[in-house]
C-alpha positions as protocol buffer text, in pm:
chain_id: "A"
residue {
  index: 1
  type: UNK
  ca { x: -2447 y: -1247 z: -1783 }
}
residue {
  index: 2
  type: UNK
  ca { x: -2331 y: -919 z: -1817 }
}
residue {
  index: 3
  type: UNK
  ca { x: -2020 y: -790 z: -1634 }
}
residue {
  index: 4
  type: UNK
  ca { x: -1942 y: -467 z: -1418 }
}
residue {
  index: 5
  type: UNK
  ca { x: -1708 y: -252 z: -1663 }
}
residue {
  index: 6
  type: UNK
  ca { x: -1544 y: -160 z: -1346 }
}
residue {
  index: 7
  type: UNK
  ca { x: -1488 y: -636 z: -1402 }
}
residue {
  index: 8
  type: UNK
  ca { x: -1345 y: -530 z: -1728 }
}
residue {
  index: 9
  type: UNK
  ca { x: -1114 y: -307 z: -1728 }
}
residue {
  index: 10
  type: UNK
  ca { x: -745 y: -429 z: -1759 }
}
residue {
  index: 11
  type: UNK
  ca { x: -439 y: -273 z: -1665 }
}
residue {
  index: 12
  type: UNK
  ca { x: -248 y: -175 z: -1974 }
}
residue {
  index: 13
  type: UNK
  ca { x: 146 y: -142 z: -1909 }
}
residue {
  index: 14
  type: UNK
  ca { x: 440 y: -26 z: -2152 }
}
residue {
  index: 15
  type: UNK
  ca { x: 666 y: -276 z: -2042 }
}
residue {
  index: 16
  type: UNK
  ca { x: 999 y: -115 z: -1888 }
}
residue {
  index: 17
  type: UNK
  ca { x: 1284 y: -78 z: -2074 }
}
residue {
  index: 18
  type: UNK
  ca { x: 1636 y: -229 z: -1868 }
}
residue {
  index: 19
  type: UNK
  ca { x: 1891 y: 46 z: -1861 }
}
residue {
  index: 20
  type: UNK
  ca { x: 2330 y: -13 z: -1856 }
}
residue {
  index: 21
  type: UNK
  ca { x: 2331 y: 289 z: -1738 }
}
residue {
  index: 22
  type: UNK
  ca { x: 2221 y: 523 z: -1417 }
}
residue {
  index: 23
  type: UNK
  ca { x: 2046 y: 811 z: -1446 }
}
residue {
  index: 24
  type: UNK
  ca { x: 2208 y: 1120 z: -1355 }
}
residue {
  index: 25
  type: UNK
  ca { x: 1879 y: 1287 z: -1178 }
}
residue {
  index: 26
  type: UNK
  ca { x: 1692 y: 986 z: -1054 }
}
residue {
  index: 27
  type: UNK
  ca { x: 1622 y: 1124 z: -712 }
}
residue {
  index: 28
  type: UNK
  ca { x: 1362 y: 1450 z: -786 }
}
residue {
  index: 29
  type: UNK
  ca { x: 1074 y: 1148 z: -923 }
}
residue {
  index: 30
  type: UNK
  ca { x: 1107 y: 938 z: -669 }
}
residue {
  index: 31
  type: UNK
  ca { x: 1041 y: 1186 z: -415 }
}
residue {
  index: 32
  type: UNK
  ca { x: 793 y: 1294 z: -689 }
}
residue {
  index: 33
  type: UNK
  ca { x: 594 y: 935 z: -602 }
}
residue {
  index: 34
  type: UNK
  ca { x: 677 y: 992 z: -255 }
}
residue {
  index: 35
  type: UNK
  ca { x: 429 y: 1266 z: -209 }
}
residue {
  index: 36
  type: UNK
  ca { x: 207 y: 1195 z: -376 }
}
residue {
  index: 37
  type: UNK
  ca { x: 156 y: 896 z: -251 }
}
residue {
  index: 38
  type: UNK
  ca { x: 193 y: 1115 z: 136 }
}
residue {
  index: 39
  type: UNK
  ca { x: -48 y: 1351 z: -63 }
}
residue {
  index: 40
  type: UNK
  ca { x: -392 y: 1033 z: -30 }
}
residue {
  index: 41
  type: UNK
  ca { x: -687 y: 1105 z: 195 }
}
residue {
  index: 42
  type: UNK
  ca { x: -681 y: 822 z: 455 }
}
residue {
  index: 43
  type: UNK
  ca { x: -282 y: 710 z: 467 }
}
residue {
  index: 44
  type: UNK
  ca { x: -123 y: 648 z: 778 }
}
residue {
  index: 45
  type: UNK
  ca { x: 312 y: 609 z: 742 }
}
residue {
  index: 46
  type: UNK
  ca { x: 516 y: 450 z: 969 }
}
residue {
  index: 47
  type: UNK
  ca { x: 863 y: 529 z: 942 }
}
residue {
  index: 48
  type: UNK
  ca { x: 1107 y: 215 z: 1075 }
}
residue {
  index: 49
  type: UNK
  ca { x: 1416 y: 349 z: 1210 }
}
residue {
  index: 50
  type: UNK
  ca { x: 1637 y: 88 z: 1307 }
}
residue {
  index: 51
  type: UNK
  ca { x: 1804 y: 41 z: 1074 }
}
residue {
  index: 52
  type: UNK
  ca { x: 1997 y: 377 z: 979 }
}
residue {
  index: 53
  type: UNK
  ca { x: 2146 y: 316 z: 654 }
}
residue {
  index: 54
  type: UNK
  ca { x: 1871 y: 199 z: 515 }
}
residue {
  index: 55
  type: UNK
  ca { x: 1514 y: 395 z: 460 }
}
residue {
  index: 56
  type: UNK
  ca { x: 1210 y: 189 z: 488 }
}
residue {
  index: 57
  type: UNK
  ca { x: 906 y: 371 z: 565 }
}
residue {
  index: 58
  type: UNK
  ca { x: 454 y: 146 z: 611 }
}
residue {
  index: 59
  type: UNK
  ca { x: 229 y: 306 z: 424 }
}
residue {
  index: 60
  type: UNK
  ca { x: -118 y: 198 z: 580 }
}
residue {
  index: 61
  type: UNK
  ca { x: -481 y: 275 z: 441 }
}
residue {
  index: 62
  type: UNK
  ca { x: -682 y: 401 z: 793 }
}
residue {
  index: 63
  type: UNK
  ca { x: -1081 y: 503 z: 753 }
}
residue {
  index: 64
  type: UNK
  ca { x: -1176 y: 747 z: 953 }
}
residue {
  index: 65
  type: UNK
  ca { x: -1518 y: 687 z: 1141 }
}
residue {
  index: 66
  type: UNK
  ca { x: -1701 y: 879 z: 1391 }
}
residue {
  index: 67
  type: UNK
  ca { x: -1749 y: 567 z: 1634 }
}
residue {
  index: 68
  type: UNK
  ca { x: -1412 y: 613 z: 1849 }
}
residue {
  index: 69
  type: UNK
  ca { x: -1509 y: 283 z: 2051 }
}
residue {
  index: 70
  type: UNK
  ca { x: -1517 y: 89 z: 1710 }
}
residue {
  index: 71
  type: UNK
  ca { x: -1300 y: 199 z: 1375 }
}
residue {
  index: 72
  type: UNK
  ca { x: -1133 y: -41 z: 1158 }
}
residue {
  index: 73
  type: UNK
  ca { x: -858 y: -138 z: 1117 }
}
residue {
  index: 74
  type: UNK
  ca { x: -510 y: -5 z: 919 }
}
residue {
  index: 75
  type: UNK
  ca { x: -446 y: -219 z: 580 }
}
residue {
  index: 76
  type: UNK
  ca { x: -126 y: -244 z: 509 }
}
residue {
  index: 77
  type: UNK
  ca { x: -60 y: -14 z: 129 }
}
residue {
  index: 78
  type: UNK
  ca { x: 280 y: -71 z: 43 }
}
residue {
  index: 79
  type: UNK
  ca { x: 619 y: -20 z: 216 }
}
residue {
  index: 80
  type: UNK
  ca { x: 925 y: 190 z: 85 }
}
residue {
  index: 81
  type: UNK
  ca { x: 1279 y: 140 z: 75 }
}
residue {
  index: 82
  type: UNK
  ca { x: 1593 y: 98 z: -73 }
}
residue {
  index: 83
  type: UNK
  ca { x: 1501 y: -209 z: -270 }
}
residue {
  index: 84
  type: UNK
  ca { x: 1117 y: -68 z: -411 }
}
residue {
  index: 85
  type: UNK
  ca { x: 816 y: 37 z: -296 }
}
residue {
  index: 86
  type: UNK
  ca { x: 619 y: -334 z: -196 }
}
residue {
  index: 87
  type: UNK
  ca { x: 239 y: -259 z: -301 }
}
residue {
  index: 88
  type: UNK
  ca { x: -7 y: -406 z: -174 }
}
residue {
  index: 89
  type: UNK
  ca { x: -355 y: -501 z: -267 }
}
residue {
  index: 90
  type: UNK
  ca { x: -314 y: -588 z: -644 }
}
residue {
  index: 91
  type: UNK
  ca { x: -620 y: -861 z: -755 }
}
residue {
  index: 92
  type: UNK
  ca { x: -386 y: -1180 z: -972 }
}
residue {
  index: 93
  type: UNK
  ca { x: -472 y: -1046 z: -1245 }
}
residue {
  index: 94
  type: UNK
  ca { x: -325 y: -754 z: -1238 }
}
residue {
  index: 95
  type: UNK
  ca { x: 15 y: -844 z: -1053 }
}
residue {
  index: 96
  type: UNK
  ca { x: 89 y: -1052 z: -1389 }
}
residue {
  index: 97
  type: UNK
  ca { x: 28 y: -813 z: -1561 }
}
residue {
  index: 98
  type: UNK
  ca { x: 282 y: -584 z: -1417 }
}
residue {
  index: 99
  type: UNK
  ca { x: 481 y: -855 z: -1343 }
}
residue {
  index: 100
  type: UNK
  ca { x: 488 y: -901 z: -1775 }
}
residue {
  index: 101
  type: UNK
  ca { x: 539 y: -572 z: -1841 }
}
residue {
  index: 102
  type: UNK
  ca { x: 815 y: -603 z: -1656 }
}
residue {
  index: 103
  type: UNK
  ca { x: 776 y: -314 z: -1377 }
}
residue {
  index: 104
  type: UNK
  ca { x: 824 y: -574 z: -1018 }
}
residue {
  index: 105
  type: UNK
  ca { x: 925 y: -882 z: -948 }
}
residue {
  index: 106
  type: UNK
  ca { x: 750 y: -1077 z: -694 }
}
residue {
  index: 107
  type: UNK
  ca { x: 701 y: -1186 z: -304 }
}
residue {
  index: 108
  type: UNK
  ca { x: 539 y: -1415 z: -143 }
}
residue {
  index: 109
  type: UNK
  ca { x: 204 y: -1185 z: -115 }
}
residue {
  index: 110
  type: UNK
  ca { x: 288 y: -932 z: -259 }
}
residue {
  index: 111
  type: UNK
  ca { x: 485 y: -726 z: -523 }
}
residue {
  index: 112
  type: UNK
  ca { x: 782 y: -616 z: -453 }
}
residue {
  index: 113
  type: UNK
  ca { x: 772 y: -273 z: -813 }
}
residue {
  index: 114
  type: UNK
  ca { x: 1151 y: -80 z: -876 }
}
residue {
  index: 115
  type: UNK
  ca { x: 1140 y: 306 z: -839 }
}
residue {
  index: 116
  type: UNK
  ca { x: 1131 y: 525 z: -1107 }
}
residue {
  index: 117
  type: UNK
  ca { x: 1346 y: 706 z: -1300 }
}
residue {
  index: 118
  type: UNK
  ca { x: 1227 y: 935 z: -1481 }
}
residue {
  index: 119
  type: UNK
  ca { x: 889 y: 1197 z: -1517 }
}
residue {
  index: 120
  type: UNK
  ca { x: 748 y: 899 z: -1803 }
}
residue {
  index: 121
  type: UNK
  ca { x: 774 y: 621 z: -1546 }
}
residue {
  index: 122
  type: UNK
  ca { x: 612 y: 810 z: -1225 }
}
residue {
  index: 123
  type: UNK
  ca { x: 285 y: 811 z: -1434 }
}
residue {
  index: 124
  type: UNK
  ca { x: 286 y: 501 z: -1497 }
}
residue {
  index: 125
  type: UNK
  ca { x: 394 y: 396 z: -1128 }
}
residue {
  index: 126
  type: UNK
  ca { x: 134 y: 607 z: -1015 }
}
residue {
  index: 127
  type: UNK
  ca { x: -71 y: 430 z: -1148 }
}
residue {
  index: 128
  type: UNK
  ca { x: -16 y: 86 z: -1034 }
}
residue {
  index: 129
  type: UNK
  ca { x: 5 y: 202 z: -738 }
}
residue {
  index: 130
  type: UNK
  ca { x: -369 y: 415 z: -720 }
}
residue {
  index: 131
  type: UNK
  ca { x: -422 y: 83 z: -894 }
}
residue {
  index: 132
  type: UNK
  ca { x: -377 y: -72 z: -570 }
}
residue {
  index: 133
  type: UNK
  ca { x: -506 y: 196 z: -347 }
}
residue {
  index: 134
  type: UNK
  ca { x: -869 y: 143 z: -491 }
}
residue {
  index: 135
  type: UNK
  ca { x: -886 y: -249 z: -422 }
}
residue {
  index: 136
  type: UNK
  ca { x: -776 y: -232 z: -39 }
}
residue {
  index: 137
  type: UNK
  ca { x: -996 y: 71 z: -16 }
}
residue {
  index: 138
  type: UNK
  ca { x: -1280 y: -23 z: -131 }
}
residue {
  index: 139
  type: UNK
  ca { x: -1165 y: -349 z: 88 }
}
residue {
  index: 140
  type: UNK
  ca { x: -1167 y: -95 z: 361 }
}
residue {
  index: 141
  type: UNK
  ca { x: -1548 y: 31 z: 354 }
}
residue {
  index: 142
  type: UNK
  ca { x: -1675 y: -321 z: 297 }
}
residue {
  index: 143
  type: UNK
  ca { x: -1480 y: -441 z: 643 }
}
residue {
  index: 144
  type: UNK
  ca { x: -1676 y: -482 z: 971 }
}
residue {
  index: 145
  type: UNK
  ca { x: -1478 y: -247 z: 1179 }
}
residue {
  index: 146
  type: UNK
  ca { x: -1329 y: -377 z: 1518 }
}
residue {
  index: 147
  type: UNK
  ca { x: -1316 y: -287 z: 1876 }
}
residue {
  index: 148
  type: UNK
  ca { x: -1029 y: -49 z: 1962 }
}
residue {
  index: 149
  type: UNK
  ca { x: -893 y: -103 z: 2258 }
}
residue {
  index: 150
  type: UNK
  ca { x: -816 y: -403 z: 2420 }
}
residue {
  index: 151
  type: UNK
  ca { x: -939 y: -697 z: 2580 }
}
residue {
  index: 152
  type: UNK
  ca { x: -644 y: -617 z: 2867 }
}
residue {
  index: 153
  type: UNK
  ca { x: -754 y: -339 z: 2915 }
}
residue {
  index: 154
  type: UNK
  ca { x: -1138 y: -410 z: 2936 }
}
residue {
  index: 155
  type: UNK
  ca { x: -1192 y: -383 z: 3392 }
}
residue {
  index: 156
  type: UNK
  ca { x: -1194 y: -758 z: 3495 }
}
residue {
  index: 157
  type: UNK
  ca { x: -1426 y: -847 z: 3782 }
}
residue {
  index: 158
  type: UNK
  ca { x: -1444 y: -1160 z: 4023 }
}
residue {
  index: 159
  type: UNK
  ca { x: -1673 y: -1415 z: 4023 }
}
residue {
  index: 160
  type: UNK
  ca { x: -1727 y: -1510 z: 4417 }
}
residue {
  index: 161
  type: UNK
  ca { x: -1843 y: -1308 z: 4696 }
}
residue {
  index: 162
  type: UNK
  ca { x: -1471 y: -1297 z: 4865 }
}
residue {
  index: 163
  type: UNK
  ca { x: -1470 y: -899 z: 4811 }
}
């Protein structure tokens, strides 16, 4: 049996070095990574403004269709907050590779990737995010579209003759 080339391609990451001190300009790499995420096609961001002390932005992948009645449901791509980036959509082998390299820690159904500290780490984090984005994009194109209107907004009709 022959495997496809995409299935054989593995995510290879260098080990993340743990620093004892803090970097002086670690905000710039984080902002450049956020800018890259915002420039991806079909991305929708939702900012959570209930917590004023910490920022929290949820990022969804929303496919655009010509039909207004049937749209694919948005897929959660990642969530960015002060602790890191929660990444949804990595398969089990990619999760294991990212965990073993020290770039993230595990959560219930996803991984929490640490925020980048310099430009070299931005590229590695970008590769991890693109891997998840590509997998979610492929899954969303195969998903069946759903009806945009809910059952509560549809008209109701009486089945009796008493009108």
